Amino acid sequence: MTDVQSSFDDRNMRIQKVGVRNVRYPVTVLDRREGSQSTHARVDLFADLPHRFRGTHMSRFIEVFNRYHRDLTMPRFLEMLEEIRISLEAERAYAEIEFPYYMEKAAPVSGQRSMMEYTCHYSGTSTGVHQHFVVGVDVPVTTLCPCSREISDRGAHNQRGVVRTRIELGPFFWFEEIIELVEAAASSGLHTLLKREDEKYVTERAYDHPVFVEDLVREVAVSMEDAHDFPWFSVEAENFESIHNHEAYAYIERSRQEVP
Amino acid sequence: MTDVQSSFDDRNMRIQKVGVRNVRYPVTVLDRREGSQSTHARVDLFADLPHRFRGTHMSRFIEVFNRYHRDLTMPRFLEMLEEIRISLEAERAYAEIEFPYYMEKAAPVSGQRSMMEYTCHYSGTSTGVHQHFVVGVDVPVTTLCPCSREISDRGAHNQRGVVRTRIELGPFFWFEEIIELVEAAASSGLHTLLKREDEKYVTERAYDHPVFVEDLVREVAVSMEDAHDFPWFSVEAENFESIHNHEAYAYIERSRQEVP
Amino acid sequence: MTDVQSSFDDRNMRIQKVGVRNVRYPVTVLDRREGSQSTHARVDLFADLPHRFRGTHMSRFIEVFNRYHRDLTMPRFLEMLEEIRISLEAERAYAEIEFPYYMEKAAPVSGQRSMMEYTCHYSGTSTGVHQHFVVGVDVPVTTLCPCSREISDRGAHNQRGVVRTRIELGPFFWFEEIIELVEAAASSGLHTLLKREDEKYVTERAYDHPVFVEDLVREVAVSMEDAHDFPWFSVEAENFESIHNHEAYAYIERSRQEVP
Amino acid sequence: MTDVQSSFDDRNMRIQKVGVRNVRYPVTVLDRREGSQSTHARVDLFADLPHRFRGTHMSRFIEVFNRYHRDLTMPRFLEMLEEIRISLEAERAYAEIEFPYYMEKAAPVSGQRSMMEYTCHYSGTSTGVHQHFVVGVDVPVTTLCPCSREISDRGAHNQRGVVRTRIELGPFFWFEEIIELVEAAASSGLHTLLKREDEKYVTERAYDHPVFVEDLVREVAVSMEDAHDFPWFSVEAENFESIHNHEAYAYIERSRQEVP
C-alpha cells in the first residue's frame, strides 16, 4: 500500500508540531506511600516534521506510548519521549500528560480519613541532546480575603481556589511534598470528609490565615525555594470568588538566578 | 435524488426523539428595561419519528428555527415548535434552548454599574393539541454556612453557589423578577464590580444571612409561590463549597396543588 | 456543639433531594477479563429531607461511600445506597456515579493491541422496600451517512459519534457485551491504534455499513432485546457531523412489554 | 477604610500577572457586512505587580473595561489596555478576550441561508512604549484523509476538525477573510443548513480535496502569506478523527523573515 505520508512535500515548510491529542490511557505513577498508583491520563504526543515530508506516522506515537504506560515514572517518561523522537525520525519530540492523583487525608480534628483528588502533569521535550521536563501539581484550597476581613465588622468572604504549580526538574520530589507545601500556604487545605469539629477548625484556621491570590503565589514560591533548588518554577493561583461571578488570578515564575 | 430518509422501515420501532443538538444561533429575547436583548443560544430541536420511516429530515429543523430567531419571545417559541411538528409530520415536537442574558446592576453602596450574566432556558413540547413550556433562570449567588457560623469563634465559610429555577407557564414573568427573588433569598447576590465600601456591605450581609442549600431552595420556593400562581416549578441550589472539592446540592419541586 | 441541621423547620416543605455532587473518588469495578479494574468516579449522593428538619448531614454520605469504594460491584452499590438511606433516616436515597472503563482491543487486521476508554454509569434509588438500578455504557463509534453515500458520485460523509445506553437491571451483563453489540451495529468501532491495513479495513467497513442515528438506535435496540430480557432500556446516538457544526441525535426507549 | 492591597510587601517578589479571569461581558465588534455585531466575551485582564505592593486593585480592571465594551474595535482594545496599565500604575498590562462571531452563509447549491458561529480572540500587551496585539479566528471544517482515500477501494474517512489561527497585527483584516481562506484550504467548509443537493456537493468536494492536518496548516499558511504581510502568525489544525477516539493535530508558526 502506498505510504502517502512519506511522499515529498514541495511547499518547503517545516511543521513545528504534529501528533495526537487527547488520547485517554491508563498509566501507573509513583506514590510516596503506596509505592505506585494506577490512574489514567489524557495524553498529547507530538514531534516536528521536516519540510520534505507530507505527513507524520500517527500510529507510532501510540505504539511507543503503549510500551511505557504501565510504569510511567519521570525517568521513564523521558525515555519514552526519546523513543518517539527516534521512531519518527524527528529533531524534537514533545509530550504532555495530565492525570488525577489520589491521596488519603485525615480530617484535622476527628482524624477521619477520606480520599482527595489532585491533578498532576508531566510535560517534556527531547532533542536527543537536550531534555526538558516540567512537572505540575494543581492543588485546590480555601482562600479568605484579607481586605474583606479587615474592613468588615464581622465575617470575611472566602472561597474555593486552585493553585497550579509547574516545576522544572532538577531535584527529585514527591507530588505529596508540593501538595503539603501549597496547603500550608493557603488559608486552609480542602478535605472530602469533615465532621463538625473539623469544620470549626478549618473555618477558624481560614479566618486566622487570610491570603490574597498575590500572597498565595508569593508564599508558595518562598516555600518552594526553601525546599528544593529547582532550576525554574511557576505558581498560579485562581480564586472562584464568592462575591463575584469571575475569578481572581495571580501568576509568578522564578528561575534559579533570582533566588538570593 | 433518492429520499433515503423516507424509505420504509420494517423494524417496527417508533423513535421517541430525533433531531439536531447544540446548534449555536443568534437570538433576540425580551428585556424588561431595554425592550429586547440580542444574545445567542445553544439550540436542541427534536421530533418523534413514526415506526414506518427510516429517517427524519434534519434540515427542516434549521429552516424553521431560522425564521424565528430574530424574535424569540415565549409565545413565538411555541409557534416555532408547532411549525416544526407540522413540517416534520410528527406527533410531537421538542425544543430546548439556553442563552446568556445580561442585566446591568448597581453596586449596593457605591452605586457603580456593571453588567452581570445569567443563564436562561426555554424548554417546550407541542403535540398540536397540548403545549408544555418551561422557562429556566440560573442565578449565581453567595451562600454562607449557618453551621460553620454557629460553631466557629470567628468567621464562617462561604462560597459561590448557583440557584437553578425551572418554571412552567402559566403567568407571564420577567427573567429579572426571578433573578431579584433568588438574590434576595441568598446570603448575597453577586456583582461584577464592587468597590471597597461595597465589599464591606456584601461581606456583612452574607454573615447576617446564612443559608444552607436546603434553606435556599425552600426560601426561593416560598417567594415564588407568593409572587405568581405557577402550575409547577423546581429550584436547585448547588454550592461550590469553599472547604470541600465537591458541591453541596438541594432540589425541590412544587406543583400548584401543594400550595396551601 | 449545636446541631444546626437538626433544628426544626417550620416552612413545611419536604425537599426531594439533598446531598453531595461531583465527589471524585477511586473505585474498583468488575472487569470481564481481568476480574477487577481500578478506576475513579465522579459521584453524586442524595437523600430526601423530611419537612421538619432544616438540613441533612452531608458528611455521612462520604463516610458511607468511603466504606464501599474499594469493591463497587453492582450488588454492593445497592447495599451502599440502602446504608445511606438508613444513616440519614431518609425515605429514599439516590446515587449516580460515572467512571472511565478501559478495555484492550486488537486492531482488525494487524491485530496490534491498545487500550480504549469507555464511559460507564451506575444510577440507583432505594426506598428500603424498592430498589431501582440503571447501568449505562457510552460507546464512541464511526457512523457513515446512508443519504450522502446514496446521492454522491464518490465518497460519503462520516464522523465520530457516541452511543449512550442505559439499562435497567434485570439480568447480569458485562460492560464488554454492550460495547461489542454497539460497535457491531455502528458503521465501525473506534480504535486507539490502527496500522495502514487496519485503516483500509475500517474505511471500507464503514462505507459498506452506512447508518443514520435513527438506524443506529434501532439496531442497538434490536440487539439488546435479542441478548437479554431487560425490564427497560434506552439508547441515544449522537453524531458529531463532519458537514455541520452541530450534532445529529436520536433517542429510543423500550420496556419489556413492547418486545413482541 | 484601610487599603490592605497598598500595604508594603517585604517578600521582595515581583508578580508577573495579577488580575481577573473569565469575566463574561457583552461586547460590540466590527462586522464586514453589517458594520458592527453585538456579541459577548469571556474576558481576562491582568497587570504586573511591583514587589513592594501586597496586592492589586481588582475593581479597576472592570471599571476600565466597562467604559470600552460597547465599541471594542482592535484600536480601542489597545487603548483600553493602556488605560488599564496607567490606572493600575503597572509596567505592563495584558488582556485576552474570546467571543463567538456569527456570519450568514449560503448553502453551496441551494443557496439557502443560515448563520454559522466562529470563535474569535483578541490578545494584547501594553508597556506604554510597546504594544503587541494578536487576533485569533477558529474555523470548524471538514477534513478527508488522503491516506484512507488512497488505500481504500471505496470511501475515505472524514471528520469535523477545527483550524485555529493567531495573527499578529500588522495590517488590517476582516475575520471574514480568514474564515474564507481557511474554508478554501479544507476539504470543505461547514454549514448549519444543507439541503440534499448541497450534501451531495460537499461530500464530493471533500472527496476531491483530501487533506491531512499537516496539509491544512501548510495550505492556510501559504494563503495567509499571499494575502497579507503579517509580522507573525500561527495555524493549528485539530481533527476529531472519525476512526479514533482522539484528535490528530498539527501546528505551524511563521514570521515575516521566513517568507521568501
JSON list of C-alpha atoms in Angstrom, two decimals, chain A residues 116-117 140-145 147-149 151-160 189-194 196-197 199-205 207-208 239-247, chain B residues 116-117 140-145 147-149 151-160 189-194 196-197 199-205 207-208 239-247:
[
{"chain": "A", "resi": 116, "resn": "MET", "atom": "CA", "xyz": [-8.67, 13.73, 47.92]},
{"chain": "A", "resi": 117, "resn": "GLU", "atom": "CA", "xyz": [-8.07, 14.15, 44.20]},
{"chain": "A", "resi": 140, "resn": "PRO", "atom": "CA", "xyz": [-7.47, 23.05, 45.38]},
{"chain": "A", "resi": 141, "resn": "VAL", "atom": "CA", "xyz": [-7.53, 25.24, 48.51]},
{"chain": "A", "resi": 142, "resn": "THR", "atom": "CA", "xyz": [-9.59, 27.66, 50.61]},
{"chain": "A", "resi": 143, "resn": "THR", "atom": "CA", "xyz": [-8.68, 31.35, 50.46]},
{"chain": "A", "resi": 144, "resn": "LEU", "atom": "CA", "xyz": [-10.05, 34.04, 52.79]},
{"chain": "A", "resi": 145, "resn": "CYS", "atom": "CA", "xyz": [-9.80, 37.68, 51.68]},
{"chain": "A", "resi": 147, "resn": "CYS", "atom": "CA", "xyz": [-9.27, 43.08, 52.69]},
{"chain": "A", "resi": 148, "resn": "SER", "atom": "CA", "xyz": [-12.79, 41.79, 53.37]},
{"chain": "A", "resi": 149, "resn": "ARG", "atom": "CA", "xyz": [-11.71, 40.67, 56.85]},
{"chain": "A", "resi": 151, "resn": "ILE", "atom": "CA", "xyz": [-12.85, 46.29, 56.54]},
{"chain": "A", "resi": 152, "resn": "SER", "atom": "CA", "xyz": [-15.86, 44.24, 57.71]},
{"chain": "A", "resi": 153, "resn": "ASP", "atom": "CA", "xyz": [-17.32, 44.27, 61.21]},
{"chain": "A", "resi": 154, "resn": "ARG", "atom": "CA", "xyz": [-18.00, 40.54, 61.04]},
{"chain": "A", "resi": 155, "resn": "GLY", "atom": "CA", "xyz": [-17.09, 37.64, 58.72]},
{"chain": "A", "resi": 156, "resn": "ALA", "atom": "CA", "xyz": [-14.88, 37.72, 55.64]},
{"chain": "A", "resi": 157, "resn": "HIS", "atom": "CA", "xyz": [-15.57, 36.40, 52.19]},
{"chain": "A", "resi": 158, "resn": "ASN", "atom": "CA", "xyz": [-13.77, 33.19, 51.35]},
{"chain": "A", "resi": 159, "resn": "GLN", "atom": "CA", "xyz": [-13.95, 30.67, 48.52]},
{"chain": "A", "resi": 160, "resn": "ARG", "atom": "CA", "xyz": [-12.52, 27.64, 46.82]},
{"chain": "A", "resi": 189, "resn": "GLY", "atom": "CA", "xyz": [-6.47, 22.88, 52.61]},
{"chain": "A", "resi": 190, "resn": "LEU", "atom": "CA", "xyz": [-9.61, 21.10, 51.39]},
{"chain": "A", "resi": 191, "resn": "HIS", "atom": "CA", "xyz": [-10.98, 17.79, 52.63]},
{"chain": "A", "resi": 192, "resn": "THR", "atom": "CA", "xyz": [-13.55, 15.39, 51.22]},
{"chain": "A", "resi": 193, "resn": "LEU", "atom": "CA", "xyz": [-14.78, 14.46, 54.70]},
{"chain": "A", "resi": 194, "resn": "LEU", "atom": "CA", "xyz": [-15.11, 16.86, 57.65]},
{"chain": "A", "resi": 196, "resn": "ARG", "atom": "CA", "xyz": [-18.49, 19.24, 62.84]},
{"chain": "A", "resi": 197, "resn": "GLU", "atom": "CA", "xyz": [-15.34, 19.65, 64.98]},
{"chain": "A", "resi": 199, "resn": "GLU", "atom": "CA", "xyz": [-15.49, 22.31, 60.18]},
{"chain": "A", "resi": 200, "resn": "LYS", "atom": "CA", "xyz": [-14.98, 24.59, 63.21]},
{"chain": "A", "resi": 201, "resn": "TYR", "atom": "CA", "xyz": [-11.24, 24.08, 62.90]},
{"chain": "A", "resi": 202, "resn": "VAL", "atom": "CA", "xyz": [-10.96, 24.89, 59.17]},
{"chain": "A", "resi": 203, "resn": "THR", "atom": "CA", "xyz": [-13.31, 27.88, 59.47]},
{"chain": "A", "resi": 204, "resn": "GLU", "atom": "CA", "xyz": [-11.19, 29.43, 62.23]},
{"chain": "A", "resi": 205, "resn": "ARG", "atom": "CA", "xyz": [-7.90, 28.49, 60.59]},
{"chain": "A", "resi": 207, "resn": "TYR", "atom": "CA", "xyz": [-10.12, 33.33, 59.31]},
{"chain": "A", "resi": 208, "resn": "ASP", "atom": "CA", "xyz": [-6.70, 33.40, 61.01]},
{"chain": "A", "resi": 239, "resn": "ASN", "atom": "CA", "xyz": [-9.97, 32.12, 43.27]},
{"chain": "A", "resi": 240, "resn": "PHE", "atom": "CA", "xyz": [-13.57, 31.29, 42.41]},
{"chain": "A", "resi": 241, "resn": "GLU", "atom": "CA", "xyz": [-14.59, 34.49, 44.19]},
{"chain": "A", "resi": 242, "resn": "SER", "atom": "CA", "xyz": [-17.65, 34.08, 46.40]},
{"chain": "A", "resi": 243, "resn": "ILE", "atom": "CA", "xyz": [-18.71, 37.71, 45.80]},
{"chain": "A", "resi": 244, "resn": "HIS", "atom": "CA", "xyz": [-18.12, 37.79, 42.02]},
{"chain": "A", "resi": 245, "resn": "ASN", "atom": "CA", "xyz": [-19.02, 35.55, 39.12]},
{"chain": "A", "resi": 246, "resn": "HIS", "atom": "CA", "xyz": [-15.44, 35.69, 37.85]},
{"chain": "A", "resi": 247, "resn": "GLU", "atom": "CA", "xyz": [-12.03, 34.56, 39.09]},
{"chain": "B", "resi": 116, "resn": "MET", "atom": "CA", "xyz": [-23.93, 40.60, 35.14]},
{"chain": "B", "resi": 117, "resn": "GLU", "atom": "CA", "xyz": [-24.50, 37.45, 33.12]},
{"chain": "B", "resi": 140, "resn": "PRO", "atom": "CA", "xyz": [-25.15, 32.70, 40.76]},
{"chain": "B", "resi": 141, "resn": "VAL", "atom": "CA", "xyz": [-25.12, 33.72, 44.44]},
{"chain": "B", "resi": 142, "resn": "THR", "atom": "CA", "xyz": [-23.08, 33.81, 47.65]},
{"chain": "B", "resi": 143, "resn": "THR", "atom": "CA", "xyz": [-24.01, 31.34, 50.39]},
{"chain": "B", "resi": 144, "resn": "LEU", "atom": "CA", "xyz": [-22.67, 31.44, 53.96]},
{"chain": "B", "resi": 145, "resn": "CYS", "atom": "CA", "xyz": [-22.92, 28.29, 56.04]},
{"chain": "B", "resi": 147, "resn": "CYS", "atom": "CA", "xyz": [-23.48, 25.65, 60.87]},
{"chain": "B", "resi": 148, "resn": "SER", "atom": "CA", "xyz": [-19.96, 26.99, 60.33]},
{"chain": "B", "resi": 149, "resn": "ARG", "atom": "CA", "xyz": [-21.06, 30.40, 61.66]},
{"chain": "B", "resi": 151, "resn": "ILE", "atom": "CA", "xyz": [-19.94, 26.59, 65.83]},
{"chain": "B", "resi": 152, "resn": "SER", "atom": "CA", "xyz": [-16.94, 28.80, 65.00]},
{"chain": "B", "resi": 153, "resn": "ASP", "atom": "CA", "xyz": [-15.50, 31.51, 67.25]},
{"chain": "B", "resi": 154, "resn": "ARG", "atom": "CA", "xyz": [-14.80, 33.72, 64.26]},
{"chain": "B", "resi": 155, "resn": "GLY", "atom": "CA", "xyz": [-15.68, 33.77, 60.56]},
{"chain": "B", "resi": 156, "resn": "ALA", "atom": "CA", "xyz": [-17.88, 31.33, 58.65]},
{"chain": "B", "resi": 157, "resn": "HIS", "atom": "CA", "xyz": [-17.16, 29.50, 55.45]},
{"chain": "B", "resi": 158, "resn": "ASN", "atom": "CA", "xyz": [-18.93, 30.89, 52.41]},
{"chain": "B", "resi": 159, "resn": "GLN", "atom": "CA", "xyz": [-18.72, 30.32, 48.66]},
{"chain": "B", "resi": 160, "resn": "ARG", "atom": "CA", "xyz": [-20.13, 30.90, 45.25]},
{"chain": "B", "resi": 189, "resn": "GLY", "atom": "CA", "xyz": [-26.20, 38.39, 45.21]},
{"chain": "B", "resi": 190, "resn": "LEU", "atom": "CA", "xyz": [-23.04, 38.58, 43.08]},
{"chain": "B", "resi": 191, "resn": "HIS", "atom": "CA", "xyz": [-21.69, 41.67, 41.33]},
{"chain": "B", "resi": 192, "resn": "THR", "atom": "CA", "xyz": [-19.09, 42.10, 38.59]},
{"chain": "B", "resi": 193, "resn": "LEU", "atom": "CA", "xyz": [-17.87, 45.39, 40.10]},
{"chain": "B", "resi": 194, "resn": "LEU", "atom": "CA", "xyz": [-17.58, 46.13, 43.82]},
{"chain": "B", "resi": 196, "resn": "ARG", "atom": "CA", "xyz": [-14.27, 48.65, 48.99]},
{"chain": "B", "resi": 197, "resn": "GLU", "atom": "CA", "xyz": [-17.44, 50.01, 50.64]},
{"chain": "B", "resi": 199, "resn": "GLU", "atom": "CA", "xyz": [-17.24, 44.64, 49.64]},
{"chain": "B", "resi": 200, "resn": "LYS", "atom": "CA", "xyz": [-17.78, 45.51, 53.31]},
{"chain": "B", "resi": 201, "resn": "TYR", "atom": "CA", "xyz": [-21.54, 45.58, 52.69]},
{"chain": "B", "resi": 202, "resn": "VAL", "atom": "CA", "xyz": [-21.77, 42.21, 50.94]},
{"chain": "B", "resi": 203, "resn": "THR", "atom": "CA", "xyz": [-19.43, 40.54, 53.46]},
{"chain": "B", "resi": 204, "resn": "GLU", "atom": "CA", "xyz": [-21.58, 41.67, 56.39]},
{"chain": "B", "resi": 205, "resn": "ARG", "atom": "CA", "xyz": [-24.86, 41.00, 54.61]},
{"chain": "B", "resi": 207, "resn": "TYR", "atom": "CA", "xyz": [-22.66, 36.94, 57.54]},
{"chain": "B", "resi": 208, "resn": "ASP", "atom": "CA", "xyz": [-26.08, 38.19, 58.64]},
{"chain": "B", "resi": 239, "resn": "ASN", "atom": "CA", "xyz": [-22.66, 25.30, 46.43]},
{"chain": "B", "resi": 240, "resn": "PHE", "atom": "CA", "xyz": [-19.06, 25.18, 45.26]},
{"chain": "B", "resi": 241, "resn": "GLU", "atom": "CA", "xyz": [-18.06, 24.54, 48.87]},
{"chain": "B", "resi": 242, "resn": "SER", "atom": "CA", "xyz": [-15.02, 26.52, 49.99]},
{"chain": "B", "resi": 243, "resn": "ILE", "atom": "CA", "xyz": [-13.97, 23.75, 52.40]},
{"chain": "B", "resi": 244, "resn": "HIS", "atom": "CA", "xyz": [-14.53, 20.77, 50.07]},
{"chain": "B", "resi": 245, "resn": "ASN", "atom": "CA", "xyz": [-13.61, 19.96, 46.49]},
{"chain": "B", "resi": 246, "resn": "HIS", "atom": "CA", "xyz": [-17.17, 18.89, 45.78]},
{"chain": "B", "resi": 247, "resn": "GLU", "atom": "CA", "xyz": [-20.57, 20.54, 45.69]}
]
